[in-house]
Coordinates of C-alpha atoms and ligand atoms in Angstrom, one line a residue:
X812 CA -100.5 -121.7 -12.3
X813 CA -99.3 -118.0 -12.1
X814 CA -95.5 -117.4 -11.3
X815 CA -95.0 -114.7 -8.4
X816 CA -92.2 -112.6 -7.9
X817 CA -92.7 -110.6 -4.6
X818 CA -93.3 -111.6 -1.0
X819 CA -96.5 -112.8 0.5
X820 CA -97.4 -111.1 3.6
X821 CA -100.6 -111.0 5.4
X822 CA -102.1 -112.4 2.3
X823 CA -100.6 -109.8 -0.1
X824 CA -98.3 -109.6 -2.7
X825 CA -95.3 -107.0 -1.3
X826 CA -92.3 -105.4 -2.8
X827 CA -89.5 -104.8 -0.6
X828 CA -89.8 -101.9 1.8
X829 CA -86.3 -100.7 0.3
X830 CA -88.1 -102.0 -3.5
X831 CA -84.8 -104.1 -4.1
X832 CA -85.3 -106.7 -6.7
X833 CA -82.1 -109.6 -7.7
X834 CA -82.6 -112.0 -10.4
X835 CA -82.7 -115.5 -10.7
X836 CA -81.2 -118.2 -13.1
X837 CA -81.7 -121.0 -14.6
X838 CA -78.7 -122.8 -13.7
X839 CA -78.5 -124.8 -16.7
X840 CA -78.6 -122.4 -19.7
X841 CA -77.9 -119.2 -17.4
X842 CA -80.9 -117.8 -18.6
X843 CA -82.7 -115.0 -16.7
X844 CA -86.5 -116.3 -14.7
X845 CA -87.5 -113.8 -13.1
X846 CA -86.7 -110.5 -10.8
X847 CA -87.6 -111.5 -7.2
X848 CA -88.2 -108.7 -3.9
X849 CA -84.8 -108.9 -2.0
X850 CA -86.1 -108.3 1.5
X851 CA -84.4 -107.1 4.4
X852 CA -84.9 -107.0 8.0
X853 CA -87.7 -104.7 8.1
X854 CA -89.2 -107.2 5.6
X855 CA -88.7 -109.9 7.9
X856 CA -90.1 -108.2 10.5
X857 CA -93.3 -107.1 8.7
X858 CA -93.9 -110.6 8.1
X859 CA -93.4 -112.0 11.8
X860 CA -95.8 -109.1 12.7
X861 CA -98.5 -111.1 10.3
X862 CA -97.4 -114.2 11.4
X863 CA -98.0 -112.9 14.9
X864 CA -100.9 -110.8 14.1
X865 CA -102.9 -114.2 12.6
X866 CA -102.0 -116.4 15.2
X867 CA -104.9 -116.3 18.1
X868 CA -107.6 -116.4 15.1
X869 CA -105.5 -119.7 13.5
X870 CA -104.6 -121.5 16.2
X871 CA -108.7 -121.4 17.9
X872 CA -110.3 -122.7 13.9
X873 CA -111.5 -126.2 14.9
X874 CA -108.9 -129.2 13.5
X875 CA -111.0 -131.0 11.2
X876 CA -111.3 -127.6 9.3
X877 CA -108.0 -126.8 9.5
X878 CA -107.7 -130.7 8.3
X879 CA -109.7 -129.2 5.5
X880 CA -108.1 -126.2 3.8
X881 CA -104.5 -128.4 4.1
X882 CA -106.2 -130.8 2.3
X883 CA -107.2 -128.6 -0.3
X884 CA -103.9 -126.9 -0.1
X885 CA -102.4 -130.9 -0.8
X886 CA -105.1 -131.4 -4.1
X887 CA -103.8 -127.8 -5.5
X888 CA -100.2 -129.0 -5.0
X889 CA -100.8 -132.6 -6.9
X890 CA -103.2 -130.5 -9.6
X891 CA -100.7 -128.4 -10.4
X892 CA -98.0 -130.7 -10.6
X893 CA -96.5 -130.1 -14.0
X894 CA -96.4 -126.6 -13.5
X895 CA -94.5 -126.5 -10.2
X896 CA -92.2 -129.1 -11.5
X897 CA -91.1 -127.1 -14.5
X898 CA -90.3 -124.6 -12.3
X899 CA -88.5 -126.1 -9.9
X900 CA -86.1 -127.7 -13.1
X901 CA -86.0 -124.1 -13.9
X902 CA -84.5 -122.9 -10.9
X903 CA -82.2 -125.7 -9.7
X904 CA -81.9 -127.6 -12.6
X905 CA -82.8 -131.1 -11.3
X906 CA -84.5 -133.3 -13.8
X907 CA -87.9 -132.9 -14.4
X908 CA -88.7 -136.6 -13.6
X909 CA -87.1 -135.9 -10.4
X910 CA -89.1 -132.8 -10.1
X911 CA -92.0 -134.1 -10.7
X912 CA -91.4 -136.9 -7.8
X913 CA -90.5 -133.9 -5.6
X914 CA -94.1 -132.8 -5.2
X915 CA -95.3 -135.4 -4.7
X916 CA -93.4 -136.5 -1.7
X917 CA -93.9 -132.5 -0.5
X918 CA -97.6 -132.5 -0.6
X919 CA -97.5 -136.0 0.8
X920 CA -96.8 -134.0 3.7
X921 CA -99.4 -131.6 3.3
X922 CA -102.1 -134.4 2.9
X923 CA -99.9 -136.0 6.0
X924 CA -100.7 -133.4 8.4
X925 CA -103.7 -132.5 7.1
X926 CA -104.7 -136.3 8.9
X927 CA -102.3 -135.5 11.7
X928 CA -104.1 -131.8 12.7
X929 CA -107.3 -134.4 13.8
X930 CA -105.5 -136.2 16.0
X931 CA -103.4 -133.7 18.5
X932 CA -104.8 -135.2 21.8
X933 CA -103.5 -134.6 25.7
X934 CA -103.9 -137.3 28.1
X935 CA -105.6 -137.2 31.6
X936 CA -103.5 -138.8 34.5
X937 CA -104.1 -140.6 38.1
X938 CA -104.6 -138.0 40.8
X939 CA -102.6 -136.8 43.6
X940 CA -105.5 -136.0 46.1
X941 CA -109.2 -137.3 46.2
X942 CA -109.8 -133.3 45.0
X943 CA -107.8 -132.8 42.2
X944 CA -107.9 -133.7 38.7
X945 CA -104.5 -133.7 36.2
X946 CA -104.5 -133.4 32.6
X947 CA -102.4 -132.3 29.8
X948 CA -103.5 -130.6 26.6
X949 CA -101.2 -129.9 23.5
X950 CA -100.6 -126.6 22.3
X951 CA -99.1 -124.8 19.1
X952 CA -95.6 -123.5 19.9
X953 CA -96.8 -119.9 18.1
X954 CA -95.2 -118.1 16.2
X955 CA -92.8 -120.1 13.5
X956 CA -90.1 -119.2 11.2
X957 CA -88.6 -121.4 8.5
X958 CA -85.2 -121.0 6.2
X959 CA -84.8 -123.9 3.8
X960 CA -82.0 -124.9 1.3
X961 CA -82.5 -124.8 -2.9
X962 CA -82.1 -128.8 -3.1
X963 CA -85.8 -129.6 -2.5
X964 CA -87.4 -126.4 -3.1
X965 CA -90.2 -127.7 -2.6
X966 CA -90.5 -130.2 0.1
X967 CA -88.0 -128.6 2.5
X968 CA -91.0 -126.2 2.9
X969 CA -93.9 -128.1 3.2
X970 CA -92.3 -131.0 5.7
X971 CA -91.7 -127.8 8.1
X972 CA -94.6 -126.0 7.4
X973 CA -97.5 -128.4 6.8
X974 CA -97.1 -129.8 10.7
X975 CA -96.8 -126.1 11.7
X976 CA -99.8 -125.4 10.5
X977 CA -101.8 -128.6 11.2
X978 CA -100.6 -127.9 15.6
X979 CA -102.0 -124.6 14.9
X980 CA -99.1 -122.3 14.0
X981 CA -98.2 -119.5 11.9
X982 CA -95.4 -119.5 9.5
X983 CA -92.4 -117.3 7.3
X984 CA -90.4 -119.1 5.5
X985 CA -87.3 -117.6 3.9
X986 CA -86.3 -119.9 0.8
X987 CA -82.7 -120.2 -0.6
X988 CA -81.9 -117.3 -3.0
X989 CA -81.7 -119.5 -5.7
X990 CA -84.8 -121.2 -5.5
X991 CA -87.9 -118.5 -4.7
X992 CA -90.2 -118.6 -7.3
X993 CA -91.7 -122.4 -6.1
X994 CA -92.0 -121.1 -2.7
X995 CA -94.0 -118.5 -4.2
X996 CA -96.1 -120.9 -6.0
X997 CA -96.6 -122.6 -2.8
X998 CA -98.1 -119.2 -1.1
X999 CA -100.0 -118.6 -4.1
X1000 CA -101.9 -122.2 -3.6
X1001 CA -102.2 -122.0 -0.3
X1002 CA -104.1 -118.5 -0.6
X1003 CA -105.8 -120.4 -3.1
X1004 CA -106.9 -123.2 -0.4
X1005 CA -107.8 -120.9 1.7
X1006 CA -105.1 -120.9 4.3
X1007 CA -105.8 -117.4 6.0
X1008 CA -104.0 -114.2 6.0
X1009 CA -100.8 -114.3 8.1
X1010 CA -101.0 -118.1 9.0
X1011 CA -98.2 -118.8 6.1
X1012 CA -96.1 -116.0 4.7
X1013 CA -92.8 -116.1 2.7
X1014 CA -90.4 -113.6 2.3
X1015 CA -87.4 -113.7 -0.4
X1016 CA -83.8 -112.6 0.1
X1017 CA -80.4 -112.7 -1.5
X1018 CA -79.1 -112.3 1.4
X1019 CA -79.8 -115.3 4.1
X1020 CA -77.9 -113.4 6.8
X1021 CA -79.8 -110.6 7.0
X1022 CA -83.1 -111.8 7.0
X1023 CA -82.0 -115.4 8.7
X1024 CA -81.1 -112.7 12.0
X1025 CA -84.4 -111.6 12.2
X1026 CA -86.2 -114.4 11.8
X1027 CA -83.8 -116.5 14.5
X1028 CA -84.1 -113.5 17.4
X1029 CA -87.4 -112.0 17.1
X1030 CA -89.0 -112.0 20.7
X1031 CA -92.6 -113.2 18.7
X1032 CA -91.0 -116.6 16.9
X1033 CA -91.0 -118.9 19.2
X1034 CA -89.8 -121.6 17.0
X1035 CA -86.9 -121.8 14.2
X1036 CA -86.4 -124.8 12.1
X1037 CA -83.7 -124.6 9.8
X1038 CA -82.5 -127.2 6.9
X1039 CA -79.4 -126.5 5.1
X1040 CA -75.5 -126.3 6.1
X1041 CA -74.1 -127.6 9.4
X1042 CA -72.2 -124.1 9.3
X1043 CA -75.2 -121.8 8.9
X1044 CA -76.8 -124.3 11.1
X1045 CA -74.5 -123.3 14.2
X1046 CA -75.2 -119.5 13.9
X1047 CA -79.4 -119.8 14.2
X1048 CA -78.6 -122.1 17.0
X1049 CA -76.6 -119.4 18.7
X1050 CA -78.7 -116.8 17.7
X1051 CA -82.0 -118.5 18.6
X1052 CA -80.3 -119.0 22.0
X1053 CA -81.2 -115.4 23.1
X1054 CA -84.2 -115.9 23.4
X1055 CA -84.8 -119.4 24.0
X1056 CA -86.5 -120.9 21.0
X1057 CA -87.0 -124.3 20.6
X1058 CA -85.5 -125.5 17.1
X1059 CA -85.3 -127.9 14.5
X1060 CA -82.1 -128.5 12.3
X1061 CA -81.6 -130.7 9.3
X1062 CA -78.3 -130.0 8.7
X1063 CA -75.4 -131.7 6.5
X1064 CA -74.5 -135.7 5.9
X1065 CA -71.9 -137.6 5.1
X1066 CA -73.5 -141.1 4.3
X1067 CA -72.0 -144.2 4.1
X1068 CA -72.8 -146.7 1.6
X1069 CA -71.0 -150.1 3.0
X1070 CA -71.4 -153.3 0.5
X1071 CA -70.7 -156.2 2.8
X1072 CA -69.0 -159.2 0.9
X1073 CA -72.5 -161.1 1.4
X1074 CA -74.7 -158.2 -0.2
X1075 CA -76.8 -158.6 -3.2
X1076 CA -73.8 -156.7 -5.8
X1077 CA -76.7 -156.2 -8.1
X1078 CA -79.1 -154.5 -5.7
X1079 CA -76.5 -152.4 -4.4
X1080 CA -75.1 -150.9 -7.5
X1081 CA -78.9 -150.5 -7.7
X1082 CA -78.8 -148.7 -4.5
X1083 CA -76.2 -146.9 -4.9
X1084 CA -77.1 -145.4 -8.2
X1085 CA -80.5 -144.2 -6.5
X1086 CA -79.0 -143.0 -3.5
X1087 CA -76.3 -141.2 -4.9
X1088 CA -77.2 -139.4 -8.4
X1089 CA -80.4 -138.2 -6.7
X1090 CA -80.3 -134.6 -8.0
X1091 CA -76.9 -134.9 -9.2
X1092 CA -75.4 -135.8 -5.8
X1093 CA -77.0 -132.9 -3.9
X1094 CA -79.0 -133.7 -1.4
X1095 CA -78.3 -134.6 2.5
X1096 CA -78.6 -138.1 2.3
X1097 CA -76.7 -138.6 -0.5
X1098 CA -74.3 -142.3 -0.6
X1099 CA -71.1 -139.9 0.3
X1100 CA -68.7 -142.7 1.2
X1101 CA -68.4 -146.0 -0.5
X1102 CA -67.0 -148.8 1.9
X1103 CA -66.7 -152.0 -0.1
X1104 CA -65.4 -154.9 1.0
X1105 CA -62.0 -155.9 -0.6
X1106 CA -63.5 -159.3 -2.3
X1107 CA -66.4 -157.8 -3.9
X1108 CA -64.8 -154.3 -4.6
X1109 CA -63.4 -155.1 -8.3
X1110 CA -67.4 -156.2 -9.1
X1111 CA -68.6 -153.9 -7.6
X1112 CA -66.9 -150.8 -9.0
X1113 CA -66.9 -152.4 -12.5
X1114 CA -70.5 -152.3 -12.4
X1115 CA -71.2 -149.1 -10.9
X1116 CA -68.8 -147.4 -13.8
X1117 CA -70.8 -149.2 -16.4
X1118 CA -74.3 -147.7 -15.1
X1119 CA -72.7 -144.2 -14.5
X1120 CA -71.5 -144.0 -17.9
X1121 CA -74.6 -144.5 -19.4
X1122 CA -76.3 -141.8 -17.3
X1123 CA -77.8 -138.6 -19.6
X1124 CA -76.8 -135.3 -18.6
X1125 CA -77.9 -132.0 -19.8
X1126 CA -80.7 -129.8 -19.4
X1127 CA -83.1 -131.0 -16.6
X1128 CA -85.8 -129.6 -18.6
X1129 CA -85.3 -132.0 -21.0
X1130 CA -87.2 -135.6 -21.1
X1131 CA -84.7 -138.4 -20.8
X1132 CA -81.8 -136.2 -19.3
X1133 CA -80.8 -138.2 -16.0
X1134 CA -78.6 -135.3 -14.9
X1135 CA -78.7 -131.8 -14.6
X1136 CA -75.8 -129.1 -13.7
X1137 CA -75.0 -127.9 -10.1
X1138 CA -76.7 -125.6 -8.6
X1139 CA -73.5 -122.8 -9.6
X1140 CA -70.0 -122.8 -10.2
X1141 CA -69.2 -122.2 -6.7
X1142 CA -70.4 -125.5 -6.0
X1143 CA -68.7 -127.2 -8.9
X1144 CA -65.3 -126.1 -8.1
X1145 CA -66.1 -127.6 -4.5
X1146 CA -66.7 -131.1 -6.3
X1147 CA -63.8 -130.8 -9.0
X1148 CA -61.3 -129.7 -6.0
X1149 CA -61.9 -133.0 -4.1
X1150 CA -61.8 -134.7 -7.6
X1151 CA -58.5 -133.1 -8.1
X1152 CA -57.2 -134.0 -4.5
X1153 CA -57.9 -137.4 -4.4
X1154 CA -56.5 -138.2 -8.2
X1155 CA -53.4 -136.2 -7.2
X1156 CA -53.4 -138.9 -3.6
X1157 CA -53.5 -142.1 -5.7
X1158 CA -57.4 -142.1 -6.3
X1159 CA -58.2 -144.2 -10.1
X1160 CA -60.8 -142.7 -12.0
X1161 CA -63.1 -145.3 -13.6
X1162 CA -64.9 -142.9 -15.1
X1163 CA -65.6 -139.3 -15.6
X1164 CA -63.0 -137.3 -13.2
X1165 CA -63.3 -133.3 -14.8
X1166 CA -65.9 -130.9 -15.9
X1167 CA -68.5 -132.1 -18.5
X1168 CA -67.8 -131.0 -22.1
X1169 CA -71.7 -128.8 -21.5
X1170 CA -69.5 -126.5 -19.5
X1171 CA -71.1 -124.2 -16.8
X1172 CA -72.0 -126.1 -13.6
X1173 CA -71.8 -129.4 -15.6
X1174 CA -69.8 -132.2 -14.0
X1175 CA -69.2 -136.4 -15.1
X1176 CA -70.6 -138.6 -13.6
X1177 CA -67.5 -140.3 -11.9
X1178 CA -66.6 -143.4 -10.0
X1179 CA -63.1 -143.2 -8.0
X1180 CA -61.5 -146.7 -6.6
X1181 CA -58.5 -146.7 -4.2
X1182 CA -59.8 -144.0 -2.4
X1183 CA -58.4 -143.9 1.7
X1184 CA -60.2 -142.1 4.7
X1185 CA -57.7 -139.5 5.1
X1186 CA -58.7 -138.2 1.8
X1187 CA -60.4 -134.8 1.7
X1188 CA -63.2 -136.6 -0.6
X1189 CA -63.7 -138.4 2.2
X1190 CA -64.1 -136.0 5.0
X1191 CA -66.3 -133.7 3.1
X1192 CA -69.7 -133.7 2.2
X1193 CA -69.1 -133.7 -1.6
X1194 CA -72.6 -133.0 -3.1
X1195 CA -71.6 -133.5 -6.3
X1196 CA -72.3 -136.4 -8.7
X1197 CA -69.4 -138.6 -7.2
X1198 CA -68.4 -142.2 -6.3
X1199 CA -65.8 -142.5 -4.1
X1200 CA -65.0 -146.0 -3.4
X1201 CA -62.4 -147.5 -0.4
X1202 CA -62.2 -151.1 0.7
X1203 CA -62.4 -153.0 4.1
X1204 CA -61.7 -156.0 5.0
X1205 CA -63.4 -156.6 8.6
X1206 CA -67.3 -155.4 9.9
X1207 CA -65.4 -153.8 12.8
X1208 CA -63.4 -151.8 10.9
X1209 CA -65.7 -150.4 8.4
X1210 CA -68.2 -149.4 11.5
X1211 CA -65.1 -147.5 13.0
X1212 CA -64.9 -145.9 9.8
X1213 CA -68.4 -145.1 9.0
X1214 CA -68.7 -143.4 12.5
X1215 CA -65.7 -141.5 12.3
X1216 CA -67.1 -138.2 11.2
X1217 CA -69.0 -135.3 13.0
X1218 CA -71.9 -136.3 10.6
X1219 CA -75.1 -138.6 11.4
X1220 CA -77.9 -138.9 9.0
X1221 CA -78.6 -141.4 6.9
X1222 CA -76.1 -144.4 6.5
X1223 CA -76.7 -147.5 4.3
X1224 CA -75.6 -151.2 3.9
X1225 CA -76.1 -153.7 1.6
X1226 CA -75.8 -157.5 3.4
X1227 CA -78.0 -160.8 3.1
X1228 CA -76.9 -161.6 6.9
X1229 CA -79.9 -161.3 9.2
X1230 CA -77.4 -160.7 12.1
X1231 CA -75.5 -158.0 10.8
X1232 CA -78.2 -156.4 9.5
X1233 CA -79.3 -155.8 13.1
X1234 CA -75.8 -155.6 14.7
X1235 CA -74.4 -153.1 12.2
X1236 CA -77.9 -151.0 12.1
X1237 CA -77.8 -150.7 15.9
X1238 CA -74.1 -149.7 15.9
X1239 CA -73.9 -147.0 12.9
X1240 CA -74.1 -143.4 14.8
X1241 CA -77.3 -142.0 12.4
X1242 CA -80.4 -140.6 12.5
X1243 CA -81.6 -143.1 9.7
X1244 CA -80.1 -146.2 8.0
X1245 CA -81.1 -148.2 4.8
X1246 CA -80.5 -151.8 4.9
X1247 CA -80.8 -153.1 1.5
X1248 CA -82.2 -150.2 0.4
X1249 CA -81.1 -146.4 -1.3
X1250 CA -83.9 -144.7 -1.1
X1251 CA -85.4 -144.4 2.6
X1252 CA -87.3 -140.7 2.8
X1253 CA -90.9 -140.9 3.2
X1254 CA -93.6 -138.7 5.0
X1255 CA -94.3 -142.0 6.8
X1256 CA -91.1 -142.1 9.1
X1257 CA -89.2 -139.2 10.7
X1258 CA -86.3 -138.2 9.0
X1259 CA -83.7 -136.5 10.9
X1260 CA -80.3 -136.6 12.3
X1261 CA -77.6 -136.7 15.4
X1262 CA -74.4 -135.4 16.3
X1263 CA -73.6 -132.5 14.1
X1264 CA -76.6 -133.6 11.3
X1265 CA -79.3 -132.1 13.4
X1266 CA -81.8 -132.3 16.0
X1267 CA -85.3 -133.3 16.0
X1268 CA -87.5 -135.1 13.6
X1269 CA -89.6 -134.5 10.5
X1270 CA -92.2 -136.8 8.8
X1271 CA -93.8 -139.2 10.7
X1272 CA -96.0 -139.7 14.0
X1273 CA -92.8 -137.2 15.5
X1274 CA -93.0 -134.4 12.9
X1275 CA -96.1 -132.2 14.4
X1276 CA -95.0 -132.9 17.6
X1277 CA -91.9 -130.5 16.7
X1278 CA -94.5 -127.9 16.5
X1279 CA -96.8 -128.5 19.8
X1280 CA -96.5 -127.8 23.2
X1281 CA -97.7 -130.1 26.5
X1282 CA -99.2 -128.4 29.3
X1283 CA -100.0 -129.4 32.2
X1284 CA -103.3 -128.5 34.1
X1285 CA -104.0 -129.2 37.4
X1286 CA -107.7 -128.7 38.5
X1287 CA -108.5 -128.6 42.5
X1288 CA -112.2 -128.6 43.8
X1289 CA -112.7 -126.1 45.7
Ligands
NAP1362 P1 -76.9 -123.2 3.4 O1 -75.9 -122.3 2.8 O2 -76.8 -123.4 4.8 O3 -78.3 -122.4 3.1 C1 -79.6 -122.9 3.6 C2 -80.5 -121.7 3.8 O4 -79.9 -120.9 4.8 C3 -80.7 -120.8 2.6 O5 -82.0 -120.3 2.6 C4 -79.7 -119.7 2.9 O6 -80.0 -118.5 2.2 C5 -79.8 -119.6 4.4 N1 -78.7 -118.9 5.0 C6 -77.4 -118.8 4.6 N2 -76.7 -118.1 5.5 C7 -77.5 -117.8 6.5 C8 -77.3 -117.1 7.7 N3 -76.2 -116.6 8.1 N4 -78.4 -116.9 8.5 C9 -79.6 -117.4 8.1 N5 -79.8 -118.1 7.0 C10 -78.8 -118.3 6.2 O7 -77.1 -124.6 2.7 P2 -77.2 -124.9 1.2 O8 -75.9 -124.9 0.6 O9 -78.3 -124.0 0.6 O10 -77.8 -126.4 1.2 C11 -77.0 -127.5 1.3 C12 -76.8 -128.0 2.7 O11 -78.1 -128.3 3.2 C13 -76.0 -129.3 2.7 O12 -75.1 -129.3 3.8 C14 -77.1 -130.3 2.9 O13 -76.6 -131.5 3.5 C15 -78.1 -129.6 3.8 N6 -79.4 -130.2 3.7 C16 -79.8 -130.9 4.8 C17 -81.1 -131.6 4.7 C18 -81.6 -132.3 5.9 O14 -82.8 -132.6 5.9 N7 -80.8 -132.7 6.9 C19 -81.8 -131.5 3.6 C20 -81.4 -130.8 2.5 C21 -80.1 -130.1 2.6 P3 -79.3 -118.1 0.9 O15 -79.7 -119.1 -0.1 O16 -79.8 -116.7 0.6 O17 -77.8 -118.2 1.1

């Protein structure tokens, strides 16, 4: 598989109209990849011109064959799975077992839709008059843009992009600066597959802002779907607003892990270990808060340090390394801050607690007991490999807790009561909830979530209709 390092527009490979380059790291070692195009607006712009320009010939190919090329896109993806995974480790420095499990769950999308692009049907309704005939068809939206986040470099793109093009779409993404090169890999396999010119282009940046504007206020997109910060996630929304764009926004968590004093202790430190080292505590639907009930705390916490302590951290590229660095120091001073905070408020480190002896964006593994709500740890989303741990004593308070943030993705709880697990499922304020269970993203169900986590769905029966339109078409005989 060939590494790129410039944009993909309209099918070619593109410097930057200004021919700005900025480098990227291996996070890990510090090492230099590659020199990438830094685009700007007029970039951007060229690209939703291609987008635009490709979209009456894309959206009219007959579904089975567009079925077919995303199918082929999904067999290059899987054939070249070593490859891309390396390269992901590379550039965000998760392991590359977890790499590796990364594409496939992002070309499980691409094989998803690829089913889903045969099945976009409208319905025909009763009539109004003895003369008329209703019906509804389903439409592309058009014109598509995409920013994603470095945490699934992979994925984040083809769960957006994969229904876009299956409803008939055209695409530019704009990946995280950190993580371009496996979005380039991605163009270069679709070209490969035979995706046409302009139906998927992607266009690198250092700077989100300035390419992020175009692509959330250009008259021509008429769709924006966004995964990342809540923050950044509140400035496409105003900006799309100008011209009335529908959007999509996965946007941040703060999940909360409760272990009732009936669960399973073993399968939940199981659990919890899955759900929250998963890339070293950076993604969305990372375990966040730990509510444990008072009786089963001391167990619980005990068992937990024990497995963190024997996790493997070090270079992701590495075979047997459990845990790779963050993604930069910026990010590691975030986690070590609300370390810092809560040890300072009458937190107990079990283990871990400071920056790993590796240095750089190397942090412990580390469990925190006697943690309270009011606690910065707790209010934050910490993405960062840490266990913070505070106790309950009553199902009513611990769902008064677990809703009390502007958050709502994914929640879990660990209980063998048949009862709660339906009571406390139907009262937790999220988008998605694990019972028994860390581990809940598939291409199979649509993940999203509510209040300040998001809106809309991806995955799933729900995830293409993001990307069509219903009309309506009313036929009179005349
Ligand atoms: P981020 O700072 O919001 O960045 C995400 C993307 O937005 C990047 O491509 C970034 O580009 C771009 N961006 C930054 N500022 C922008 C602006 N003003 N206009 C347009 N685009 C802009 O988020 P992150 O730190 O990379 O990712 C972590 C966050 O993503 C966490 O909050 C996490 O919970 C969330 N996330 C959510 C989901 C989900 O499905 N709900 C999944 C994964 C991650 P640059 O890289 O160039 O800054």
């Amino acid at each position: 598989m060939n590494i790129f390092k410039k944009n993909y527009i309209n099918g070619q490979w593109s410097d930057a109209l200004s021919q700005k380059t900025y480098k990227v790291n291996n996070p890990a070692t510090q090492e230099f990849i590659a020199d990438v195009v830094d685009s700007g607006k007029e970039d951007a712009e060229k690209a939703v011109q291609s987008a635009h320009a490709a979209l009456a010939g894309w959206s009219a190919v007959p579904p089975k064959e567009k079925a077919n090329i995303l199918k082929a896109w999904f067999n290059l993806i899987m054939e070249n799975q070593e490859a891309l995974a390396a390269l992901m480790t590379s550039e965000c420095g998760k392991p590359l077992v977890e790499s590796r499990g990364e594409v496939v769950y992002g070309a499980s999308f691409v094989e998803w839709n690829a089913e889903e692009a045969k099945r976009i049907s409208g319905m025909t309704l009763p009539a109004t008059a003895a003369n008329k005939r209703l019906m509804t068809i389903r439409q592309g939206v058009g014109v598509c843009t995409a920013i994603t986040p470095w945490n699934f470099p992979l994925a984040m793109i083809t769960r957006k992009c994969a229904p876009a093009i299956a409803a008939g779409c055209t695409v530019v993404v704009k990946p995280a600066e950190s993580t371009p090169l496996t979005a380039l890999a991605l163009a270069g396999l679709a070209a490969q597959a035979g995706i046409p010119e302009g139906v998927f282009n992607v266009v690198t940046a250092s700077s989100g802002a300035e390419v992020g504007e175009v692509l959330s206020t250009h008259p021509f997109v008429r769709k924006i779907s966004f995964t990342g910060s809540t923050a950044v996630g509140k400035i496409l929304l105003k900006q799309a607003a100008g011209t009335v764009k529908r959007v999509s926004m996965e946007l941040g968590g703060n999940a909360p892990f409760i272990v009732f004093d009936d669960a399973d202790i073993d399968a939940a430190v199981t659990g919890a270990m899955a759900s929250k080292f998963r890339n070293t505590g950076q993604t969305c639907v990372c375990a966040n808060r730990f509510y444990v009930h008072e009786s089963v705390a001391s167990e619980f916490a005990e068992k937990l340090s024990k497995r963190v302590s024997q996790l493997v951290i070090g270079d992701g590229s590495k075979e047997g390394v459990d845990q790779g660095p963050l993604i930069n120091i910026a990010a590691i001073d975030k986690v070590d801050s609300l370390v810092t905070d809560a040890l300072q408020k009458g937190a107990k480190c079990l283990t871990g607690g400071k920056r790993h002896d590796l240095g750089g964006s190397f942090y412990e593994p580390t469990v925190l007991l006697n943690v309270t709500p009011q606690m910065s740890i707790s209010q934050n989303e910490i993405f960062g490999p840490v266990v913070s741990i505070v106790t309950f004593s009553s199902q009513e308070e611990v769902i008064d807790l677990a809703n009390d943030t502007v958050y709502g993705l994914a929640a879990y709880f660990y209980t063998r009561d048949l009862s709660r697990a339906i009571n406390v499922s139907e009262q937790l304020e999220y988008g998605m909830v694990g019972i028994n269970d860390g581990v809940i993203s598939t291409e199979i169900a649509p993940f999203g979530g509510v209040k300040e986590s998001g809106l809309g769905r991806e995955g799933g029966q729900t995830g293409i209709d993001e990307f069509l339109e219903t009309k309506y078409i009313c036929i009179s005989e005349v």
